[in-house]
Tab-separated table of C-alpha atoms in Angstrom:
chain	number	residue	atom	x	y	z
A	166	MET	CA	-163.995	-43.081	-31.753
A	167	ALA	CA	-160.932	-41.917	-30.892
A	168	LYS	CA	-161.515	-41.719	-28.276
A	169	GLN	CA	-162.498	-45.093	-28.209
A	170	LYS	CA	-159.010	-46.625	-30.409
A	171	ILE	CA	-157.420	-44.392	-27.111
A	172	TRP	CA	-158.343	-46.546	-23.967
A	173	LYS	CA	-157.788	-49.410	-26.239
A	174	LYS	CA	-154.327	-49.120	-27.003
A	175	VAL	CA	-153.922	-47.630	-22.969
A	176	ALA	CA	-156.244	-50.966	-21.924
A	177	VAL	CA	-153.859	-53.385	-24.157
A	178	ALA	CA	-150.150	-51.488	-23.233
A	179	SER	CA	-151.087	-52.049	-18.802
A	180	ALA	CA	-152.426	-55.675	-20.269
A	181	ALA	CA	-148.755	-55.341	-21.605
A	182	VAL	CA	-147.274	-54.254	-18.669
A	183	LEU	CA	-149.489	-57.116	-16.247
A	184	LEU	CA	-147.975	-59.300	-18.050
A	185	ALA	CA	-144.269	-58.729	-18.624
A	186	ALA	CA	-144.557	-57.808	-14.281
A	187	ALA	CA	-145.759	-60.920	-14.177
A	188	VAL	CA	-143.333	-63.019	-16.318
A	189	ALA	CA	-140.486	-61.286	-14.756
A	190	VAL	CA	-141.188	-62.347	-11.609
A	191	PRO	CA	-139.603	-65.693	-11.432
A	192	THR	CA	-136.304	-64.424	-12.186
A	193	GLY	CA	-136.626	-61.291	-10.288
A	194	ILE	CA	-137.848	-63.100	-6.557
A	195	PHE	CA	-133.966	-65.278	-7.426
A	196	VAL	CA	-132.107	-62.008	-8.008
A	197	ARG	CA	-133.633	-60.192	-5.217
A	198	GLY	CA	-132.977	-63.251	-3.458
A	199	ASN	CA	-130.061	-64.581	-4.259
A	200	LEU	CA	-127.846	-64.819	-1.133
A	201	SER	CA	-124.571	-65.924	-2.777
A	202	ARG	CA	-122.746	-63.156	-1.564
A	203	THR	CA	-124.076	-62.941	1.511
A	204	PRO	CA	-121.233	-64.448	4.023
A	205	LEU	CA	-122.428	-66.400	6.597
A	206	SER	CA	-119.577	-66.531	9.452
A	207	GLU	CA	-117.377	-69.638	11.293
A	208	SER	CA	-119.083	-68.977	15.171
A	209	PHE	CA	-122.602	-69.288	13.321
A	210	SER	CA	-121.325	-72.625	11.586
A	211	ALA	CA	-120.388	-73.960	14.208
A	212	ASP	CA	-122.825	-72.496	17.153
A	213	LEU	CA	-124.943	-74.481	14.063
A	214	ALA	CA	-123.513	-78.046	14.055
A	215	ALA	CA	-123.623	-77.899	17.250
A	216	PHE	CA	-127.421	-76.928	18.220
A	217	ASP	CA	-129.310	-79.335	20.067
A	218	GLY	CA	-132.694	-79.122	18.570
A	219	ILE	CA	-131.309	-81.204	15.307
A	220	GLN	CA	-132.210	-84.419	15.909
A	221	LYS	CA	-135.480	-85.072	15.691
A	222	ALA	CA	-137.082	-86.661	18.715
A	223	GLU	CA	-137.100	-90.173	18.036
A	224	SER	CA	-141.579	-91.226	16.876
A	225	THR	CA	-141.433	-88.440	15.414
A	226	ASP	CA	-143.689	-87.600	12.553
A	227	ILE	CA	-143.712	-84.764	12.267
A	228	ARG	CA	-142.066	-81.164	13.915
A	229	VAL	CA	-143.642	-77.805	13.997
A	230	MET	CA	-142.228	-74.329	13.761
A	231	SER	CA	-142.860	-70.806	14.143
A	232	ALA	CA	-140.940	-68.022	13.590
A	233	ASN	CA	-142.039	-64.270	13.339
A	234	LEU	CA	-139.095	-63.134	11.376
A	235	LEU	CA	-139.610	-59.277	11.649
A	236	VAL	CA	-139.876	-57.472	8.561
A	237	SER	CA	-137.324	-54.797	7.370
A	238	TYR	CA	-139.187	-51.844	7.712
A	239	LYS	CA	-137.403	-49.944	9.691
A	240	SER	CA	-140.777	-48.540	11.570
A	241	TRP	CA	-141.547	-51.758	12.692
A	242	GLY	CA	-137.717	-52.081	13.672
A	243	GLY	CA	-136.037	-54.074	11.684
A	244	GLU	CA	-133.008	-55.019	9.855
A	245	PRO	CA	-132.030	-55.638	6.737
A	246	VAL	CA	-133.290	-58.835	6.062
A	247	LYS	CA	-130.300	-60.712	3.739
A	248	PRO	CA	-128.175	-61.608	6.575
A	249	ARG	CA	-130.880	-62.514	8.584
A	250	ALA	CA	-132.673	-64.150	5.553
A	251	LYS	CA	-128.959	-66.501	5.669
A	252	GLN	CA	-128.715	-67.518	9.076
A	253	PHE	CA	-132.565	-68.015	9.143
A	254	THR	CA	-132.253	-70.426	5.486
A	255	GLU	CA	-129.480	-72.246	6.712
A	256	PHE	CA	-130.790	-72.908	10.475
A	257	VAL	CA	-134.069	-74.599	8.815
A	258	LYS	CA	-131.784	-76.760	6.131
A	259	GLN	CA	-130.543	-78.178	9.906
A	260	THR	CA	-133.382	-78.546	11.674
A	261	ALA	CA	-135.684	-79.453	9.194
A	262	PRO	CA	-139.592	-78.442	9.986
A	263	ASP	CA	-142.470	-79.883	8.059
A	264	VAL	CA	-144.893	-77.169	8.312
A	265	ILE	CA	-143.112	-73.406	9.314
A	266	GLY	CA	-145.155	-70.612	10.383
A	267	ALA	CA	-144.375	-67.334	9.903
A	268	GLN	CA	-145.423	-63.668	10.744
A	269	GLU	CA	-143.840	-60.736	9.226
A	270	VAL	CA	-142.130	-62.782	6.015
A	271	CYS	CA	-142.323	-59.171	3.219
A	272	GLY	CA	-140.950	-58.594	0.643
A	273	ASP	CA	-137.283	-59.160	0.752
A	274	TRP	CA	-138.578	-62.147	3.396
A	275	HIS	CA	-140.493	-63.980	0.299
A	276	ALA	CA	-137.803	-63.887	-2.610
A	277	CYS	CA	-135.262	-65.164	-0.002
A	278	LEU	CA	-136.828	-67.750	0.944
A	279	LYS	CA	-138.634	-68.795	-2.413
A	280	ALA	CA	-135.445	-68.428	-3.778
A	281	ASN	CA	-133.073	-70.443	-0.783
A	282	LEU	CA	-135.825	-73.271	-0.109
A	283	PRO	CA	-136.302	-74.483	-3.199
A	284	ASN	CA	-137.847	-77.717	-1.149
A	285	TYR	CA	-140.275	-75.472	0.348
A	286	LYS	CA	-143.438	-73.954	-1.120
A	287	ILE	CA	-144.690	-70.895	0.747
A	288	LEU	CA	-148.841	-70.794	1.142
A	289	HIS	CA	-150.445	-67.652	-0.385
A	290	PRO	CA	-148.162	-65.529	-0.791
A	291	GLN	CA	-149.619	-62.720	-1.537
A	292	ASN	CA	-152.282	-60.393	0.034
A	293	ASN	CA	-153.682	-58.881	-3.292
A	294	LEU	CA	-151.798	-58.357	-6.670
A	295	PHE	CA	-149.553	-55.843	-5.068
A	296	GLU	CA	-148.480	-56.473	-1.901
A	297	LYS	CA	-147.023	-59.543	0.327
A	298	SER	CA	-149.122	-61.638	3.264
A	299	LEU	CA	-147.083	-61.498	5.309
A	300	THR	CA	-148.225	-63.813	8.172
A	301	THR	CA	-148.204	-67.143	5.810
A	302	LEU	CA	-147.510	-71.337	6.315
A	303	LEU	CA	-144.389	-73.080	3.722
A	304	TYR	CA	-144.193	-76.449	4.535
A	305	ASN	CA	-141.313	-79.483	3.235
A	306	THR	CA	-141.929	-80.943	-0.872
A	307	GLU	CA	-140.724	-84.065	0.854
A	308	THR	CA	-142.165	-85.316	3.734
A	309	LEU	CA	-146.255	-83.566	2.807
A	310	ARG	CA	-148.502	-82.814	0.997
A	311	CYS	CA	-151.081	-80.213	1.151
A	312	ILE	CA	-154.431	-81.823	0.851
A	313	ASP	CA	-155.851	-78.363	0.609
A	314	SER	CA	-155.065	-74.549	2.151
A	315	GLY	CA	-157.247	-70.944	2.030
A	316	ARG	CA	-156.397	-67.671	3.523
A	317	MET	CA	-158.592	-65.346	6.350
A	318	THR	CA	-158.628	-62.464	7.124
A	319	TYR	CA	-160.044	-59.927	9.957
A	320	SER	CA	-162.563	-58.514	10.297
A	321	GLU	CA	-161.331	-56.476	12.314
A	322	GLY	CA	-157.593	-54.588	13.017
A	323	ASP	CA	-154.810	-53.129	11.738
A	324	GLY	CA	-153.768	-54.478	8.377
A	325	THR	CA	-155.203	-57.770	6.079
A	326	LYS	CA	-151.204	-57.684	5.542
A	327	HIS	CA	-150.548	-59.443	8.565
A	328	ARG	CA	-154.487	-59.455	11.510
A	329	ALA	CA	-155.059	-62.838	9.385
A	330	VAL	CA	-154.980	-65.993	9.632
A	331	THR	CA	-153.096	-68.734	6.632
A	332	TRP	CA	-153.846	-72.351	7.187
A	333	GLY	CA	-153.195	-76.036	4.743
A	334	VAL	CA	-154.421	-79.380	6.005
A	335	PHE	CA	-151.816	-81.763	4.866
A	336	GLU	CA	-151.040	-86.039	4.269
A	337	THR	CA	-148.078	-86.979	5.359
A	338	LEU	CA	-145.928	-88.492	2.621
A	339	ALA	CA	-144.594	-91.421	4.476
A	340	GLY	CA	-147.866	-93.168	5.767
A	341	GLY	CA	-150.935	-90.769	4.886
A	342	LYS	CA	-151.220	-89.022	7.968
A	343	ARG	CA	-153.146	-86.169	7.904
A	344	PHE	CA	-153.528	-82.684	10.313
A	345	ILE	CA	-154.287	-78.659	9.939
A	346	VAL	CA	-151.356	-76.570	10.198
A	347	THR	CA	-152.341	-72.515	10.483
A	348	SER	CA	-150.265	-69.397	10.244
A	349	THR	CA	-152.019	-66.060	12.194
A	350	HIS	CA	-150.942	-62.768	13.628
A	351	LEU	CA	-152.894	-60.920	16.751
A	352	ASP	CA	-153.841	-57.266	16.498
A	353	LEU	CA	-151.277	-55.412	19.691
A	354	ILE	CA	-152.839	-53.496	23.161
A	355	ARG	CA	-151.553	-50.001	21.824
A	356	GLU	CA	-150.994	-47.653	25.254
A	357	GLY	CA	-154.376	-45.440	25.007
A	358	LYS	CA	-156.312	-47.216	23.349
A	359	GLU	CA	-155.932	-50.862	25.683
A	360	ASP	CA	-159.673	-51.294	25.916
A	361	ALA	CA	-160.245	-51.738	22.019
A	362	GLU	CA	-156.760	-52.877	20.699
A	363	PHE	CA	-158.816	-56.033	23.387
A	364	ALA	CA	-161.965	-56.027	21.663
A	365	ILE	CA	-160.377	-56.259	18.560
A	366	MET	CA	-158.801	-59.024	19.624
A	367	GLN	CA	-161.150	-61.248	21.179
A	368	GLY	CA	-162.949	-61.257	18.128
A	369	GLN	CA	-160.607	-61.607	16.358
A	370	ALA	CA	-160.271	-64.656	18.718
A	371	GLU	CA	-163.518	-65.736	18.135
A	372	GLU	CA	-163.073	-65.211	13.965
A	373	PHE	CA	-159.958	-68.135	14.830
A	374	PHE	CA	-162.013	-71.080	16.508
A	375	GLU	CA	-164.859	-70.262	14.255
A	376	LEU	CA	-162.659	-71.096	11.103
A	377	LEU	CA	-160.787	-74.126	13.147
A	378	ALA	CA	-164.096	-75.564	14.122
A	379	ASP	CA	-165.500	-75.310	10.334
A	380	LEU	CA	-161.884	-76.773	9.568
A	381	ARG	CA	-161.922	-79.230	11.950
A	382	ALA	CA	-165.162	-80.665	11.067
A	383	LYS	CA	-164.783	-80.773	7.544
A	384	TYR	CA	-161.434	-82.953	7.876
A	385	ASP	CA	-161.090	-85.348	11.250
A	386	CYS	CA	-157.715	-84.544	11.903
A	387	PRO	CA	-155.819	-82.531	14.508
A	388	ALA	CA	-155.144	-79.283	14.109
A	389	PHE	CA	-152.021	-77.074	15.258
A	390	CYS	CA	-151.998	-73.200	16.030
A	391	THR	CA	-148.495	-71.205	15.047
A	392	GLY	CA	-148.718	-67.588	15.912
A	393	ASP	CA	-147.441	-64.294	16.921
A	394	TYR	CA	-150.584	-63.331	19.319
A	395	ASN	CA	-149.014	-60.685	20.441
A	396	ALA	CA	-150.457	-62.307	24.128
A	397	MET	CA	-148.575	-64.031	26.659
A	398	GLU	CA	-148.877	-66.411	30.053
A	399	ASN	CA	-149.031	-63.546	32.428
A	400	ASP	CA	-148.376	-60.030	32.751
A	401	SER	CA	-145.366	-60.616	35.226
A	402	GLU	CA	-143.502	-58.337	32.343
A	403	LYS	CA	-145.560	-56.520	30.431
A	404	GLY	CA	-148.476	-55.569	32.578
A	405	VAL	CA	-151.351	-55.067	31.045
A	406	PHE	CA	-149.677	-55.469	27.249
A	407	ALA	CA	-148.916	-58.913	27.628
A	408	ALA	CA	-152.396	-59.023	26.720
A	409	ALA	CA	-152.659	-62.921	29.401
A	410	GLY	CA	-156.392	-62.434	28.920
A	411	ILE	CA	-155.994	-63.752	25.243
A	412	TYR	CA	-153.981	-66.281	26.415
A	413	GLU	CA	-156.501	-67.650	28.696
A	414	VAL	CA	-158.720	-67.706	25.802
A	415	PHE	CA	-156.934	-69.563	23.253
A	416	ALA	CA	-155.803	-71.957	26.227
A	417	GLY	CA	-159.355	-72.300	27.103
A	418	ARG	CA	-159.400	-74.206	23.938
A	419	LEU	CA	-156.892	-75.160	22.691
A	420	GLN	CA	-153.219	-77.091	24.421
A	421	ASP	CA	-150.920	-75.211	24.210
A	422	THR	CA	-148.036	-78.517	22.805
A	423	LYS	CA	-145.023	-76.343	25.370
A	424	PHE	CA	-147.056	-77.223	28.586
A	425	ARG	CA	-148.184	-80.740	27.030
A	426	ALA	CA	-144.635	-82.276	26.299
A	427	ALA	CA	-142.788	-84.653	26.595
A	428	SER	CA	-140.109	-82.539	27.319
A	429	GLN	CA	-139.038	-78.997	27.264
A	430	ALA	CA	-135.774	-77.031	25.990
A	431	ALA	CA	-134.636	-74.099	25.331
A	432	GLY	CA	-131.320	-72.476	24.679
A	433	THR	CA	-129.066	-70.035	27.524
A	434	GLU	CA	-131.044	-66.198	26.841
A	435	GLU	CA	-134.792	-67.529	27.413
A	436	ALA	CA	-136.215	-70.301	29.776
A	437	TRP	CA	-138.591	-73.108	28.187
A	438	ASP	CA	-141.027	-71.271	30.015
A	439	TYR	CA	-139.921	-67.819	29.834
A	440	PRO	CA	-143.647	-65.859	29.047
A	441	SER	CA	-144.225	-66.296	25.217
A	442	TRP	CA	-145.667	-64.209	22.346
A	443	ASP	CA	-145.230	-66.535	20.114
A	444	HIS	CA	-146.986	-70.584	20.485
A	445	ILE	CA	-147.740	-73.531	18.970
A	446	PHE	CA	-151.826	-74.339	19.898
A	447	MET	CA	-152.806	-77.549	19.621
A	448	GLU	CA	-156.112	-79.436	19.338
A	449	GLY	CA	-157.706	-82.616	18.807
A	450	GLU	CA	-155.213	-86.200	19.492
A	451	ALA	CA	-151.889	-86.181	18.801
A	452	GLU	CA	-148.493	-86.904	20.956
A	453	ILE	CA	-146.259	-83.330	22.283
A	454	LEU	CA	-142.805	-85.429	22.323
A	455	ALA	CA	-140.071	-82.190	22.562
A	456	PHE	CA	-141.413	-78.645	22.596
A	457	ARG	CA	-137.617	-76.410	22.430
A	458	VAL	CA	-137.295	-72.232	21.570
A	459	CYS	CA	-134.038	-71.689	20.309
A	460	SER	CA	-133.189	-68.446	22.379
A	461	GLU	CA	-129.207	-70.031	21.542
A	462	PRO	CA	-126.535	-67.036	21.780
A	463	PHE	CA	-125.506	-67.031	17.804
A	464	LEU	CA	-129.838	-67.143	16.531
A	465	LYS	CA	-130.014	-63.891	18.681
A	466	ASP	CA	-129.910	-61.371	15.578
A	467	MET	CA	-131.953	-62.397	13.054
A	468	SER	CA	-135.221	-61.585	14.644
A	469	ASP	CA	-136.390	-60.060	17.695
A	470	HIS	CA	-138.643	-63.872	18.379
A	471	TYR	CA	-136.198	-66.895	18.762
A	472	PRO	CA	-138.274	-68.935	16.503
A	473	ILE	CA	-140.063	-72.574	18.330
A	474	PHE	CA	-141.121	-75.650	17.279
A	475	ALA	CA	-142.360	-79.647	18.547
A	476	ASP	CA	-142.253	-82.071	17.493
A	477	ILE	CA	-144.838	-83.607	16.863
A	478	SER	CA	-146.314	-88.405	16.446
A	479	LEU	CA	-149.962	-88.425	15.059
A	480	LYS	CA	-152.052	-90.755	15.827
């Protein structure tokens, strides 16, 4: 009987701790994500104001962005988040994407995005009770309504936090046009494990296509598939590590918006057609008005990837 009382007290105490933590989360996020004391250089502000990708293409219904933000983990080569988050959140405020497919969104990134982009909602931010989802979506609540959303982890891969697909079905507030957006982050080819990793990536691609087929059948609207696919258009730069065969799998089933766009542009650090790990694929009917690789010098330190976006006219 005494043991039962002890265990009951332990259970009650544990529940109280969890409840207190849950209540403290919103406040903690805004303290942790506070960027008010994080400076933004005058040169960055000036370059951002002069950025030629702020204005959306004429007849744009939605702007879809893909951005690998780079975690702060030292083992991944990451740098502290706050200085970079200050740049990214200001960049988002100026360019006003309707949906952002984001990868490598560690806990510090989640806190900064939530605290500094109040009009954007993060879909499925938690991988579980203790871990943040590194692969997620943000959407602009001032321009879109979220109809449905979900998250699927791949059956194979090196971590459920990031080897996953987060998806959302959205409707434009102006016009009521529906579309799907996904964000994913595939495995990568590692030295000494080339064949095994390629097979894992192939399996992830098939799981992705099964999910996409289900979503398209259910909602009957176009889909835009953002992400860091860890696969380049060709292997001229990286050889086998470019995983060009995986890119070919996706490009064979879907349309690469970069090459479907009526116009393409890029900054001076990387040409628009330079082989990339990041892609926005499309399935369904839509007009890709413009595609932008945001390879400006002033964005170079924000991540080890440049954001990309497409301006899209929905049917």
